[in-house]
Short mmCIF file of C-alpha atoms and ligand atoms in Angstrom, two decimals:
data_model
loop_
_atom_site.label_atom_id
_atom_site.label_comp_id
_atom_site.label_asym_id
_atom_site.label_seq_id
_atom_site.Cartn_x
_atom_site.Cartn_y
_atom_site.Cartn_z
CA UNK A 1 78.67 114.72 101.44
CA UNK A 2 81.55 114.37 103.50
CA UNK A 3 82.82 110.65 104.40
CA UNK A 4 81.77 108.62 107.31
CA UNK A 5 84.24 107.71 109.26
CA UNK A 6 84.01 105.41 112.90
CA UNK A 7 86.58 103.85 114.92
CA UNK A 8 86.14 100.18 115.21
CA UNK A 9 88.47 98.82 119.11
CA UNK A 10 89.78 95.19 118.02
CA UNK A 11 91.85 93.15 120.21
CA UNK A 12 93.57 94.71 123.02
CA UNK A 13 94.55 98.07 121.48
CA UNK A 14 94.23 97.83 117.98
CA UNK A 15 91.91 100.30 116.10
CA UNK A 16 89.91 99.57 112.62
CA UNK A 17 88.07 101.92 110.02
CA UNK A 18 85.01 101.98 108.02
CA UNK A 19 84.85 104.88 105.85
CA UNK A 20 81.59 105.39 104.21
CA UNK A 21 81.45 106.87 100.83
CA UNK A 22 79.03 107.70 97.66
CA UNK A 23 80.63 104.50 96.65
CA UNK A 24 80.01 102.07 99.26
CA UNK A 25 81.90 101.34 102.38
CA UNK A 26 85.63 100.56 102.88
CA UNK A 27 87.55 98.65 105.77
CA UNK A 28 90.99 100.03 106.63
CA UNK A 29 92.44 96.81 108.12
CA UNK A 30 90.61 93.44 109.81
CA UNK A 31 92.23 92.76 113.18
CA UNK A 32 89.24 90.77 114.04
CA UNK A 33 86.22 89.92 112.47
CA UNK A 34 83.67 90.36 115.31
CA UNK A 35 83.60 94.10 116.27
CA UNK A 36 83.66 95.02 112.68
CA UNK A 37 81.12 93.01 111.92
CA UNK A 38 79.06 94.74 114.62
CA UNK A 39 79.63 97.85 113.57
CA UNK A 40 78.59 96.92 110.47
CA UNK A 41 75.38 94.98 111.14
CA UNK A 42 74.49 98.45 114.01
CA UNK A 43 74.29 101.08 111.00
CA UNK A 44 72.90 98.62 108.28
CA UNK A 45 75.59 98.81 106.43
CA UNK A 46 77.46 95.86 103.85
CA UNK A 47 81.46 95.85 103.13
CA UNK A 48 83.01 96.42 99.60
CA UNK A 49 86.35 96.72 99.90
CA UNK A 50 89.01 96.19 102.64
CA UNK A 51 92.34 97.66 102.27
CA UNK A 52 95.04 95.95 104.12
CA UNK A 53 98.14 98.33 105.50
CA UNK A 54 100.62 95.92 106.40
CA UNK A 55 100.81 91.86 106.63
CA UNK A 56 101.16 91.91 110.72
CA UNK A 57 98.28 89.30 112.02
CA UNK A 58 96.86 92.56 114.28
CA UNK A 59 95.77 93.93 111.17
CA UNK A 60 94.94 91.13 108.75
CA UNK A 61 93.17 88.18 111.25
CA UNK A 62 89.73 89.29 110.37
CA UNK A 63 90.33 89.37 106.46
CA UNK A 64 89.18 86.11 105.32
CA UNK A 65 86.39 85.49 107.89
CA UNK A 66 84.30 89.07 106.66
CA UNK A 67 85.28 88.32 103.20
CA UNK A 68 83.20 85.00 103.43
CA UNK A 69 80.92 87.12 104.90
CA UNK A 70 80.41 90.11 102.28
CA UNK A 71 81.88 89.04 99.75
CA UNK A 72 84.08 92.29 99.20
CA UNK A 73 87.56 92.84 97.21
CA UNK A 74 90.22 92.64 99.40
CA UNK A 75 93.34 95.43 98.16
CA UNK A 76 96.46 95.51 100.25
CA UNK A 77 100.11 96.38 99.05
CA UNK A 78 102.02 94.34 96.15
CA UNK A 79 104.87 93.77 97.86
CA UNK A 80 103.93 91.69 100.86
CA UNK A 81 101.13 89.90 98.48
CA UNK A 82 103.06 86.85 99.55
CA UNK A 83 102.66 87.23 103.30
CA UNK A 84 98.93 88.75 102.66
CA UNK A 85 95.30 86.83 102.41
CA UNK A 86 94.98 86.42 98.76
CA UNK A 87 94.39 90.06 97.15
CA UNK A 88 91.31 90.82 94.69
CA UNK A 89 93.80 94.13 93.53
CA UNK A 90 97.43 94.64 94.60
CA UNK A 91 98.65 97.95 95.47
CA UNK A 92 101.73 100.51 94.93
CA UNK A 93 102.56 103.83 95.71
CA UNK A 94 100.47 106.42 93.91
CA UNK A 95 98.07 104.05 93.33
CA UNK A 96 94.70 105.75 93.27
CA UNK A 97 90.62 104.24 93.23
CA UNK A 98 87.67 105.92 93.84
CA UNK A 99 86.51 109.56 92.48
CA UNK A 100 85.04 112.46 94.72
CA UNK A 101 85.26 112.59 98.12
CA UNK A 102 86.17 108.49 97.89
CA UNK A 103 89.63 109.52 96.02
CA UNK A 104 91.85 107.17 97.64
CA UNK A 105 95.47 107.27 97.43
CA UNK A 106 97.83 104.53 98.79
CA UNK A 107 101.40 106.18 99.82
CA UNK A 108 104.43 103.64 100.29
CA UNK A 109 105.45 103.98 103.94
CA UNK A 110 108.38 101.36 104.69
CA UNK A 111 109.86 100.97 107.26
CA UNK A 112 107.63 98.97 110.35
CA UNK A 113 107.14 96.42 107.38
CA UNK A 114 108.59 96.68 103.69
CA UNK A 115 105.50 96.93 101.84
CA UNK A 116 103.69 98.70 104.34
CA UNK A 117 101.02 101.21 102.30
CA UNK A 118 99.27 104.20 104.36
CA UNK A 119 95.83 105.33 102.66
CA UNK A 120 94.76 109.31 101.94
CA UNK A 121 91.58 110.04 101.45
CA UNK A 122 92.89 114.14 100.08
CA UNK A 123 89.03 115.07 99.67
CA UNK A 124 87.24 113.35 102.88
CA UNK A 125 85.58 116.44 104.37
CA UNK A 126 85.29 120.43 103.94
CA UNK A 127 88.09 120.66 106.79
CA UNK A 128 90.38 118.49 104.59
CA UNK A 129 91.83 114.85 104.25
CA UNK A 130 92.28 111.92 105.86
CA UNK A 131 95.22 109.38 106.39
CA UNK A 132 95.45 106.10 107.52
CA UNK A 133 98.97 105.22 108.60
CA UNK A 134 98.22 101.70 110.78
CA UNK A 135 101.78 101.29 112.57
CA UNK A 136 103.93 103.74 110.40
CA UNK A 137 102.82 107.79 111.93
CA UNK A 138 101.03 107.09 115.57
CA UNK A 139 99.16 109.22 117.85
CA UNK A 140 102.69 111.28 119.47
CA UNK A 141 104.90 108.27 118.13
CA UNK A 142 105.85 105.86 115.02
CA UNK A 143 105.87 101.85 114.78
CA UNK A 144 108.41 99.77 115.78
CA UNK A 145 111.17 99.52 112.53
CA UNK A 146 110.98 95.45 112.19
CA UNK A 147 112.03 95.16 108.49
CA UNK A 148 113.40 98.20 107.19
CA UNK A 149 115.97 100.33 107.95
CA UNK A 150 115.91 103.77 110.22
CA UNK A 151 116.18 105.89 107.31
CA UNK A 152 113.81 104.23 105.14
CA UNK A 153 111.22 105.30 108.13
CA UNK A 154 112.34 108.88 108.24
CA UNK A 155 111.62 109.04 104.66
CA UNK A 156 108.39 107.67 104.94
CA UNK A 157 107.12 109.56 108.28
CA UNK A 158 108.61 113.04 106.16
CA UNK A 159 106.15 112.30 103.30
CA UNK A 160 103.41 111.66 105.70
CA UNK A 161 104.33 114.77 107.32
CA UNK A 162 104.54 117.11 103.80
CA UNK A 163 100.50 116.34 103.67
CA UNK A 164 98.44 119.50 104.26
CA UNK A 165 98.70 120.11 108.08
CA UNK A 166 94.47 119.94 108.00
CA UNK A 167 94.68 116.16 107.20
CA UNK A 168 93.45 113.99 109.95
CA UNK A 169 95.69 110.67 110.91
CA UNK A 170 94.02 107.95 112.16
CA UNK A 171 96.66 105.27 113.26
CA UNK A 172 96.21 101.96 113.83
CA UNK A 173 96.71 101.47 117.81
CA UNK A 174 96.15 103.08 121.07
CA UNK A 175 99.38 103.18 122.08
CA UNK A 176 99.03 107.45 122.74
CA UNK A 177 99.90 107.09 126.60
CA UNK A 178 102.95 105.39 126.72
CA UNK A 179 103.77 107.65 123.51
CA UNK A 180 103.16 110.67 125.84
CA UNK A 181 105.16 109.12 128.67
CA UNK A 182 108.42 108.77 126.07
CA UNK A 183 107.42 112.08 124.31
CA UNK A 184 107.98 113.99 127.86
CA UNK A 185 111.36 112.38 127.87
CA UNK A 186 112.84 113.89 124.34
CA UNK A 187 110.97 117.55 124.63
CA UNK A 188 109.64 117.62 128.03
CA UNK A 189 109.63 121.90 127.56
CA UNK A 190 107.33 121.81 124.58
CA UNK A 191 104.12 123.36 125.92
CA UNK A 192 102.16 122.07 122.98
CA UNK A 193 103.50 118.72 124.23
CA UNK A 194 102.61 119.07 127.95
CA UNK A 195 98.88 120.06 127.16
CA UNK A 196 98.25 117.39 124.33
CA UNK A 197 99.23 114.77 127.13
CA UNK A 198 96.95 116.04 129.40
CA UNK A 199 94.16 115.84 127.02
CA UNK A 200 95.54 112.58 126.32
CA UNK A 201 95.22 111.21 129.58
CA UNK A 202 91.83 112.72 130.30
CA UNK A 203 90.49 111.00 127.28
CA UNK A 204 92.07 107.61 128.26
CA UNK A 205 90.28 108.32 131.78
CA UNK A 206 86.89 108.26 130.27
CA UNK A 207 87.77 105.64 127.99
CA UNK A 208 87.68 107.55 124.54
CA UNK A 209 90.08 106.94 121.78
CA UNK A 210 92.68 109.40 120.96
CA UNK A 211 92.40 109.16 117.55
CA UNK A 212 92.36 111.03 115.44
CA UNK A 213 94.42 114.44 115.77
CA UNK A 214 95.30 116.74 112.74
CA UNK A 215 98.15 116.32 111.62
CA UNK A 216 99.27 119.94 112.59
CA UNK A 217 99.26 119.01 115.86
CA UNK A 218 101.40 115.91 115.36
CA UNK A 219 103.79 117.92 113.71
CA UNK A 220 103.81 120.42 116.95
CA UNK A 221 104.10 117.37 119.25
CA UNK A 222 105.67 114.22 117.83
CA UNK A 223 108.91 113.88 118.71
CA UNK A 224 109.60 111.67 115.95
CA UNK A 225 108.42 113.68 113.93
CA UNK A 226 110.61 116.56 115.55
CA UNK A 227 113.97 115.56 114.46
CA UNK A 228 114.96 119.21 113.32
CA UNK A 229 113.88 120.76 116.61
CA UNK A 230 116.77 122.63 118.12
CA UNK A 231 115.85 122.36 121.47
CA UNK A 232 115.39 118.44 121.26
CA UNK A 233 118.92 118.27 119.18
CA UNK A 234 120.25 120.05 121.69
CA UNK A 235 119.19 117.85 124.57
CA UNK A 236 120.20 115.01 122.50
CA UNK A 237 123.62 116.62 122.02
CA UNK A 238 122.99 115.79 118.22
CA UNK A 239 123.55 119.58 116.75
CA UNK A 240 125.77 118.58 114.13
CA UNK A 241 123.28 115.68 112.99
CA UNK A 242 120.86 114.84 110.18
CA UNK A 243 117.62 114.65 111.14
CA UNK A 244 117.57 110.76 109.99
CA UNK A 245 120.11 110.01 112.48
CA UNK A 246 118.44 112.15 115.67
CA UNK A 247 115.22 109.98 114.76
CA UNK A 248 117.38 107.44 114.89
CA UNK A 249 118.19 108.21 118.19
CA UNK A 250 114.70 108.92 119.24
CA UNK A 251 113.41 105.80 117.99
CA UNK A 252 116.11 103.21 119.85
CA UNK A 253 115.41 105.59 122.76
CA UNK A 254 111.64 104.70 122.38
CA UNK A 255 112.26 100.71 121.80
CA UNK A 256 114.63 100.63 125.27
CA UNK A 257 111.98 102.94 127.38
ZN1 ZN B 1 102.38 96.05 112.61
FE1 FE B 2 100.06 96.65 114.57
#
């Protein structure tokens, strides 16, 4: 049996998980309480464990209200336990729960926050995996880098990007069209590029998420995730580069646009 997955909208433009398993069902990240619960209470389901990505209020305000609720373990990553809801189990890299299709993995991402923790699920579905990278990898971009350092962030966002291309990312805001707008910007000739935004902004027209893609086609169409093109080194005038230091680029690019 594959995983059930659904997108939970919170706040403005933040996105939530449930992912149902033989074992029960797991929260990625509590923006709010409400919609989850709803979710929740619409497919007669109960909540056993949340796992927390980061300590940013957009993804831990509904924490303590659905643990008073259900009662379930709340697992997030070690080293923002201090800035975090208290934690049932805290969390490092390579730190693995769950057996079967429920295998979950957490994978240190730095960068947007110290501690920040992305979640595989390696055996979610026949097709492949399934990530969930909150505010480090986003739909055609990356999250802001607040606490760590530029590099730090390419490292993480290259791990991300070593999973098997199948794996499906499911980040942690709809932020995909103004993503688009900058993408057009750094590798505007990328055809791949051109017709992902178009799907993009068809789906925004009917009011669908964009999440999730494969990860495939984020590596065919994220520029920050791009940093050895060529053509976008070239543009950037950055031949003689590493690719840490043309993401670099591409990120302050992105926080100015
Ligand atoms: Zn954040
Ligand atoms: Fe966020």
């Amino acid at each position: 049996m594959p995983l059930e997955i659904v997108t939970v909208p919170c706040l403005s433009d933040n996105y939530a998980y449930l992912v149902k398993g033989p074992d029960g069902v797991c929260l990625i990240d509590a923006p709010e309480a409400a919609p989850i619960q709803a979710a929740l209470e619409a497919r007669g389901w109960g909540l056993d464990t949340i796992l927390i990505t980061h300590h940013h209020h957009d993804h831990v305000g509904g924490v303590e209200a659905l643990r008073n609720r259900y009662g379930c373990e709340v697992m997030g990553p070690a080293a923002e336990a201090d800035k975090l809801p208290p934690l049932d189990m805290a969390l490092k890299d390579g730190d693995r729960g769950g057996e079967g299709e429920a295998l979950t993995v957490a994978i240190a991402v730095p960068g947007h926050t110290l501690g920040h923790l992305a979640y595989h699920f390696p055996n979610a579905g026949p097709e492949g995996g399934a990530v969930f990278t909150a505010d480090s990898l986003m739909a055609l971009g990356c999250g802001r880098v607040f606490e760590g350092t530029m590099e730090m962030m390419w490292q993480s966002l290259s791990r991300l990007a070593a999973l098997p291309p199948e794996t499906m990312v499911y980040s942690g805001h709809e932020y995909t069209m103004g993503n688009a707008r900058f993408a057009l910007t750094i590798d505007g000739t990328n055809s791949a590029l051109i017709s992902r935004c178009e799907e993009v902004v068809a789906k925004r027209a009917k009011g669908e998420p964009t999440v999730p893609v494969s990860l495939a086609e984020e590596l065919a169409t994220n520029p920050f995730l791009r940093a050895a093109d060529p053509e976008i080194r070239a543009r950037l005038g950055m031949q003689s580069s590493s690719d840490a230091e043309v993401f670099a680029e591409i990120r302050q690019r992105k926080d100015r646009f």
